[in-house]
């Protein structure tokens, strides 16, 4: 039985932009451990020698380079929680 | 102690397409914010990327100009991270199977090897306004096709880095792959730099400087960073691997927040996209259609007996070279046209970059002088008027060349022909009669101080000297 | 005329003959949606539905002959319809209004359909019971205490309760077929790429397909012809010509070879669905169909494979829900990181968070090769094995579910037991092959049990032909 560490869950939460309080973390730890053991089945597979293939299409199938009108600025911003000056807006970020 | 500087560059250039790389929105700089956007650009749910054929073609073209190998399959991956300029929270890029691998660019004294060139999408633009307003996001640039070129760490000075970038820009501009307008962010550069004791085989710890958008800042940033690292080592310190941001105003770099330097991008193939088969037939077709680059044009100009200096200036800017070639296509006198271009045109160009006289018109002026239709003095007047006032060159040549005509002109021509029997008989026997005709024309112009109506004069001369 | 007893094809015919008006149908369904609102199948009735119905009635009078002229349809809440809300049953998209229509909606509209509302579902299509909806659980049409199934639970219950003539769901790991089976309906997961995904809020891009949910096989065939086809906005949609599936149903199945997979036989042992499964094999054998024993050696890996690939893609697909561009943004955030974290944490439900975390685990550095890459290779081999199996037969027979619809609340606290419910459905998604479910029996509680046929790529018509044959003998064969 593999067990996942709380630190690892916190790392994943960071990548996921999610946060959990301590109680949730504990509960999550239990659930996640059993899920990981569930997918751990994959480790039994021997995939030596399998070369991954990608679904493909040909160059000629690609889109021709023609520009067309998209959405209006109004439509672009329609569902936005905050807009200013025709732009999406977030609290001022540090200039990096 | 003396040190070697080891530099690798990552260069981004926006590709010259009409539409974006994964949707049909306009690829256009300077539009109203969020006006060149569609569901794909702003990452609306349900929107899917559809790859632009031209963007792939341009990257193959760039690769062929730099001796890259073109992969038989190009795979597109997602690079996942949260940042407000990235609408989908991932950038579509290439990791495992980029379009181009390897390749090289020849500098004067060395060859810089390339690691790869791949195709990806540009991010939107952030404008950091006041605290009250906040940071504004414009996705017009989001999805603009971008090629990323990565070099091997073969560059060893700021001068070489600038030489490399100049050469790269020339290749991209000449091949019509990119405009590389630095001031519009059309070409950006990241610098990876480390130092090691002179001659040592052991590489030092490197730092990465992000988003340098002028050759000058690349140059300064490298000088600064190399010295910074040397100072640390000299003082017995240790260099840490980090990402640094160059501040052009303060002329120094500083370390970026730790968070941004230790990202886990979780690349995986974009399941919304298919990999692209790149057939060898396609590659050779593109290869056969490659335009002449600066180096080749330089050699051609030298073969026209221009000096290396002249050829260098003419090819430094593609616009110059294109102009020159266009003029040549109208009137093939390379030396004369080059002289005019390098003196008259260039002196007019000081402080501006629009050539206000068409290459066809310039060629016409020069030809008219050579044909003795107008005098050199008149030609300069015409040039001046055409440039400054936009006057019609053809009209000016007519006006300034043609006020002696009719009976007055006939008398002059008759006298001339009568006095030059030898030339007349030459005309009738030589296999290059046009030369003789031109001589007669020149004489007429001399006698009329360039004021003869050239067309009439020619007809009259021919009437008299033909058998 | 009892509208609730009519099949889609009957409704189409009655509209065409002008025996019933679209307006009348829409009014009828709206009343019924109200009557059965406790089932929580429909999240919203579109306010312009009646106007659109009247408009279609007018067009029908003028001779318009679209395949779905005037037909009231309900779509799953992750299918975009311009100007209408689409929430994916998530808090995060509570107020989200679609700025463009999906390809399938365009096709529905073009054929004259009246889209009357959007159906409940598991949040972002993640779940198999419709208990993971931010807008409440959807109840089984046949037993209020049991789950509707999921994730397209609302779509299935809408059809089963006659709240519309037919419905669309999406199927990433069984989300059309399982709720169809739980509610005694016919559900199809077409070949990957048969139906364009443009405008479908993605869960797992390489597995998602839109599929029809209907009362009868013929209804299903009819509806699939309408929504199928290539879209220039979707590279993964296929250019193969769209068949008129209905006209391909000819009642002749005698040459069809039925593949029975030895690994499936093993899995079925002891499950409530066992008897129904073996009975159907016997029935088909007695019709003269050849039963071919086949094997898919890695079948035991299909679940792990699915629960690695689907969350990996989902985690990336759901990154765009970041509080910056649309819908939810938690109030009072001081900086961008707070916006991301607080908006997502409060906007997503438990199961969605679980899968995002799982996806990040299998993609993250150090685990990528052992999980994601390995799963992709196993997937490749599974597809090959399945195609090999299909080389010796026409279709594979599998149960759709392990048993009847389970009780609400029974599995919600135990994600693994919930995941295991997908054991027979994920194969079709992992291989990209078409799969159809139809009711073929009843369990000990009298709830329907579905059987599933998996076919070769673009051979949906074979599945329909066979399923129709069985459907017409269902009472003769004591299946219902």
PDB file of C-alpha atoms in Angstrom, chain C residues 9-160:
ATOM      1  CA  UNK C   9     -39.614   9.265 -35.019  1.00  0.00           C
ATOM      2  CA  UNK C  10     -43.316   9.344 -34.253  1.00  0.00           C
ATOM      3  CA  UNK C  11     -43.039  12.923 -33.113  1.00  0.00           C
ATOM      4  CA  UNK C  12     -41.130  13.842 -36.251  1.00  0.00           C
ATOM      5  CA  UNK C  13     -43.839  12.237 -38.363  1.00  0.00           C
ATOM      6  CA  UNK C  14     -46.688  13.927 -36.486  1.00  0.00           C
ATOM      7  CA  UNK C  15     -44.986  17.305 -36.845  1.00  0.00           C
ATOM      8  CA  UNK C  16     -44.471  16.681 -40.521  1.00  0.00           C
ATOM      9  CA  UNK C  17     -48.124  15.693 -40.990  1.00  0.00           C
ATOM     10  CA  UNK C  18     -49.037  18.701 -38.870  1.00  0.00           C
ATOM     11  CA  UNK C  19     -50.994  16.485 -36.490  1.00  0.00           C
ATOM     12  CA  UNK C  20     -49.203  18.276 -33.691  1.00  0.00           C
ATOM     13  CA  UNK C  21     -47.557  21.654 -33.552  1.00  0.00           C
ATOM     14  CA  UNK C  22     -44.127  22.323 -32.153  1.00  0.00           C
ATOM     15  CA  UNK C  23     -45.660  24.922 -29.881  1.00  0.00           C
ATOM     16  CA  UNK C  24     -48.040  22.339 -28.454  1.00  0.00           C
ATOM     17  CA  UNK C  25     -45.153  19.943 -27.810  1.00  0.00           C
ATOM     18  CA  UNK C  26     -42.992  22.563 -26.152  1.00  0.00           C
ATOM     19  CA  UNK C  27     -45.872  23.649 -23.897  1.00  0.00           C
ATOM     20  CA  UNK C  28     -46.484  20.043 -23.003  1.00  0.00           C
ATOM     21  CA  UNK C  29     -42.836  19.431 -22.124  1.00  0.00           C
ATOM     22  CA  UNK C  30     -42.506  22.651 -20.155  1.00  0.00           C
ATOM     23  CA  UNK C  31     -45.499  21.605 -18.064  1.00  0.00           C
ATOM     24  CA  UNK C  32     -44.001  18.199 -17.543  1.00  0.00           C
ATOM     25  CA  UNK C  33     -40.635  19.633 -16.567  1.00  0.00           C
ATOM     26  CA  UNK C  34     -42.501  21.593 -13.917  1.00  0.00           C
ATOM     27  CA  UNK C  35     -44.480  18.523 -12.884  1.00  0.00           C
ATOM     28  CA  UNK C  36     -41.333  16.440 -12.438  1.00  0.00           C
ATOM     29  CA  UNK C  37     -39.063  19.165 -11.175  1.00  0.00           C
ATOM     30  CA  UNK C  38     -38.298  17.110  -8.048  1.00  0.00           C
ATOM     31  CA  UNK C  39     -36.266  14.859 -10.287  1.00  0.00           C
ATOM     32  CA  UNK C  40     -33.996  17.822 -10.931  1.00  0.00           C
ATOM     33  CA  UNK C  41     -33.255  16.719 -14.473  1.00  0.00           C
ATOM     34  CA  UNK C  42     -33.500  20.130 -16.111  1.00  0.00           C
ATOM     35  CA  UNK C  43     -31.469  23.095 -14.878  1.00  0.00           C
ATOM     36  CA  UNK C  44     -33.103  25.697 -17.077  1.00  0.00           C
ATOM     37  CA  UNK C  45     -35.887  25.969 -19.600  1.00  0.00           C
ATOM     38  CA  UNK C  46     -34.816  28.462 -22.230  1.00  0.00           C
ATOM     39  CA  UNK C  47     -37.212  31.363 -22.272  1.00  0.00           C
ATOM     40  CA  UNK C  48     -37.260  31.654 -26.036  1.00  0.00           C
ATOM     41  CA  UNK C  49     -38.252  27.985 -26.495  1.00  0.00           C
ATOM     42  CA  UNK C  50     -41.873  28.779 -27.261  1.00  0.00           C
ATOM     43  CA  UNK C  51     -40.968  31.569 -29.665  1.00  0.00           C
ATOM     44  CA  UNK C  52     -38.631  29.265 -31.471  1.00  0.00           C
ATOM     45  CA  UNK C  53     -41.355  26.592 -31.601  1.00  0.00           C
ATOM     46  CA  UNK C  54     -43.819  29.024 -33.157  1.00  0.00           C
ATOM     47  CA  UNK C  55     -41.183  30.083 -35.622  1.00  0.00           C
ATOM     48  CA  UNK C  56     -40.634  26.445 -36.574  1.00  0.00           C
ATOM     49  CA  UNK C  57     -44.369  25.836 -36.908  1.00  0.00           C
ATOM     50  CA  UNK C  58     -44.457  28.697 -39.366  1.00  0.00           C
ATOM     51  CA  UNK C  59     -41.531  27.278 -41.285  1.00  0.00           C
ATOM     52  CA  UNK C  60     -43.067  23.807 -41.374  1.00  0.00           C
ATOM     53  CA  UNK C  61     -46.197  25.349 -42.867  1.00  0.00           C
ATOM     54  CA  UNK C  62     -44.024  26.873 -45.534  1.00  0.00           C
ATOM     55  CA  UNK C  63     -42.618  23.475 -46.356  1.00  0.00           C
ATOM     56  CA  UNK C  64     -39.425  23.347 -44.300  1.00  0.00           C
ATOM     57  CA  UNK C  65     -38.325  19.718 -44.091  1.00  0.00           C
ATOM     58  CA  UNK C  66     -35.412  19.707 -41.653  1.00  0.00           C
ATOM     59  CA  UNK C  67     -34.897  16.367 -39.982  1.00  0.00           C
ATOM     60  CA  UNK C  68     -35.828  17.737 -36.587  1.00  0.00           C
ATOM     61  CA  UNK C  69     -38.226  20.455 -37.700  1.00  0.00           C
ATOM     62  CA  UNK C  70     -40.017  21.578 -34.561  1.00  0.00           C
ATOM     63  CA  UNK C  71     -38.656  18.769 -32.381  1.00  0.00           C
ATOM     64  CA  UNK C  72     -38.046  19.767 -28.741  1.00  0.00           C
ATOM     65  CA  UNK C  73     -34.560  18.711 -27.616  1.00  0.00           C
ATOM     66  CA  UNK C  74     -32.691  19.019 -24.327  1.00  0.00           C
ATOM     67  CA  UNK C  75     -28.919  19.371 -24.237  1.00  0.00           C
ATOM     68  CA  UNK C  76     -26.452  18.596 -21.508  1.00  0.00           C
ATOM     69  CA  UNK C  77     -25.228  21.648 -19.635  1.00  0.00           C
ATOM     70  CA  UNK C  78     -21.717  21.404 -21.097  1.00  0.00           C
ATOM     71  CA  UNK C  79     -22.859  21.952 -24.691  1.00  0.00           C
ATOM     72  CA  UNK C  80     -22.640  25.609 -25.713  1.00  0.00           C
ATOM     73  CA  UNK C  81     -25.622  27.394 -27.226  1.00  0.00           C
ATOM     74  CA  UNK C  82     -24.959  31.030 -28.055  1.00  0.00           C
ATOM     75  CA  UNK C  83     -26.631  33.483 -25.704  1.00  0.00           C
ATOM     76  CA  UNK C  84     -27.628  30.747 -23.267  1.00  0.00           C
ATOM     77  CA  UNK C  85     -26.078  29.849 -19.952  1.00  0.00           C
ATOM     78  CA  UNK C  86     -23.820  26.814 -19.804  1.00  0.00           C
ATOM     79  CA  UNK C  87     -22.657  25.978 -16.311  1.00  0.00           C
ATOM     80  CA  UNK C  88     -21.400  22.381 -16.536  1.00  0.00           C
ATOM     81  CA  UNK C  89     -23.345  22.037 -13.267  1.00  0.00           C
ATOM     82  CA  UNK C  90     -20.523  23.938 -11.604  1.00  0.00           C
ATOM     83  CA  UNK C  91     -20.592  26.901  -9.239  1.00  0.00           C
ATOM     84  CA  UNK C  92     -17.654  28.203 -11.161  1.00  0.00           C
ATOM     85  CA  UNK C  93     -19.729  28.840 -14.279  1.00  0.00           C
ATOM     86  CA  UNK C  94     -22.905  29.839 -12.466  1.00  0.00           C
ATOM     87  CA  UNK C  95     -23.413  32.929 -14.655  1.00  0.00           C
ATOM     88  CA  UNK C  96     -21.518  31.869 -17.733  1.00  0.00           C
ATOM     89  CA  UNK C  97     -23.261  32.773 -20.989  1.00  0.00           C
ATOM     90  CA  UNK C  98     -22.002  31.105 -24.166  1.00  0.00           C
ATOM     91  CA  UNK C  99     -20.637  33.562 -26.735  1.00  0.00           C
ATOM     92  CA  UNK C 100     -20.847  31.057 -29.562  1.00  0.00           C
ATOM     93  CA  UNK C 101     -22.675  27.852 -30.379  1.00  0.00           C
ATOM     94  CA  UNK C 102     -21.154  24.397 -30.512  1.00  0.00           C
ATOM     95  CA  UNK C 103     -21.132  22.521 -33.810  1.00  0.00           C
ATOM     96  CA  UNK C 104     -23.779  20.099 -32.538  1.00  0.00           C
ATOM     97  CA  UNK C 105     -26.088  22.953 -31.558  1.00  0.00           C
ATOM     98  CA  UNK C 106     -25.567  24.527 -34.994  1.00  0.00           C
ATOM     99  CA  UNK C 107     -26.520  21.227 -36.566  1.00  0.00           C
ATOM    100  CA  UNK C 108     -29.572  20.815 -34.348  1.00  0.00           C
ATOM    101  CA  UNK C 109     -30.753  24.327 -35.144  1.00  0.00           C
ATOM    102  CA  UNK C 110     -30.091  23.871 -38.836  1.00  0.00           C
ATOM    103  CA  UNK C 111     -32.238  20.740 -38.838  1.00  0.00           C
ATOM    104  CA  UNK C 112     -35.044  22.685 -37.188  1.00  0.00           C
ATOM    105  CA  UNK C 113     -34.794  21.448 -33.601  1.00  0.00           C
ATOM    106  CA  UNK C 114     -36.162  23.552 -30.763  1.00  0.00           C
ATOM    107  CA  UNK C 115     -33.667  23.371 -27.926  1.00  0.00           C
ATOM    108  CA  UNK C 116     -35.837  23.815 -24.870  1.00  0.00           C
ATOM    109  CA  UNK C 117     -33.383  23.587 -22.031  1.00  0.00           C
ATOM    110  CA  UNK C 118     -30.203  22.341 -20.463  1.00  0.00           C
ATOM    111  CA  UNK C 119     -29.881  19.204 -18.421  1.00  0.00           C
ATOM    112  CA  UNK C 120     -28.318  18.477 -15.077  1.00  0.00           C
ATOM    113  CA  UNK C 121     -25.054  16.545 -15.000  1.00  0.00           C
ATOM    114  CA  UNK C 122     -22.103  15.700 -12.815  1.00  0.00           C
ATOM    115  CA  UNK C 123     -19.937  18.786 -12.501  1.00  0.00           C
ATOM    116  CA  UNK C 124     -17.720  19.076 -15.596  1.00  0.00           C
ATOM    117  CA  UNK C 125     -18.936  15.583 -16.546  1.00  0.00           C
ATOM    118  CA  UNK C 126     -16.916  14.011 -13.766  1.00  0.00           C
ATOM    119  CA  UNK C 127     -18.945  11.298 -12.119  1.00  0.00           C
ATOM    120  CA  UNK C 128     -21.238   8.390 -12.709  1.00  0.00           C
ATOM    121  CA  UNK C 129     -24.277   9.209 -10.622  1.00  0.00           C
ATOM    122  CA  UNK C 130     -25.177  12.863 -11.136  1.00  0.00           C
ATOM    123  CA  UNK C 131     -24.598  13.376  -7.441  1.00  0.00           C
ATOM    124  CA  UNK C 132     -21.652  15.688  -8.214  1.00  0.00           C
ATOM    125  CA  UNK C 133     -23.811  18.535  -9.446  1.00  0.00           C
ATOM    126  CA  UNK C 134     -23.546  21.932  -7.798  1.00  0.00           C
ATOM    127  CA  UNK C 135     -27.264  22.243  -8.450  1.00  0.00           C
ATOM    128  CA  UNK C 136     -28.307  19.097  -6.663  1.00  0.00           C
ATOM    129  CA  UNK C 137     -28.634  15.428  -7.392  1.00  0.00           C
ATOM    130  CA  UNK C 138     -30.770  14.233 -10.301  1.00  0.00           C
ATOM    131  CA  UNK C 139     -33.081  11.326  -9.511  1.00  0.00           C
ATOM    132  CA  UNK C 140     -33.594   8.169 -11.511  1.00  0.00           C
ATOM    133  CA  UNK C 141     -36.685   8.322 -13.713  1.00  0.00           C
ATOM    134  CA  UNK C 142     -37.856   4.895 -12.573  1.00  0.00           C
ATOM    135  CA  UNK C 143     -36.988   5.035  -8.879  1.00  0.00           C
ATOM    136  CA  UNK C 144     -36.700   8.353  -7.098  1.00  0.00           C
ATOM    137  CA  UNK C 145     -34.324   6.947  -4.477  1.00  0.00           C
ATOM    138  CA  UNK C 146     -31.846   5.766  -7.017  1.00  0.00           C
ATOM    139  CA  UNK C 147     -29.239   7.678  -8.963  1.00  0.00           C
ATOM    140  CA  UNK C 148     -29.886   8.868 -12.484  1.00  0.00           C
ATOM    141  CA  UNK C 149     -26.398   7.785 -13.444  1.00  0.00           C
ATOM    142  CA  UNK C 150     -23.905  10.090 -14.888  1.00  0.00           C
ATOM    143  CA  UNK C 151     -22.505  12.171 -15.915  1.00  0.00           C
ATOM    144  CA  UNK C 152     -25.338  12.788 -18.421  1.00  0.00           C
ATOM    145  CA  UNK C 153     -27.968  11.935 -15.804  1.00  0.00           C
ATOM    146  CA  UNK C 154     -30.203  14.931 -16.481  1.00  0.00           C
ATOM    147  CA  UNK C 155     -30.265  14.204 -20.210  1.00  0.00           C
ATOM    148  CA  UNK C 156     -31.241  10.571 -19.616  1.00  0.00           C
ATOM    149  CA  UNK C 157     -33.959  11.368 -17.085  1.00  0.00           C
ATOM    150  CA  UNK C 158     -35.313  14.063 -19.418  1.00  0.00           C
ATOM    151  CA  UNK C 159     -35.841  11.428 -22.099  1.00  0.00           C
ATOM    152  CA  UNK C 160     -37.091   8.728 -19.747  1.00  0.00           C
TER     153      UNK C 160
END
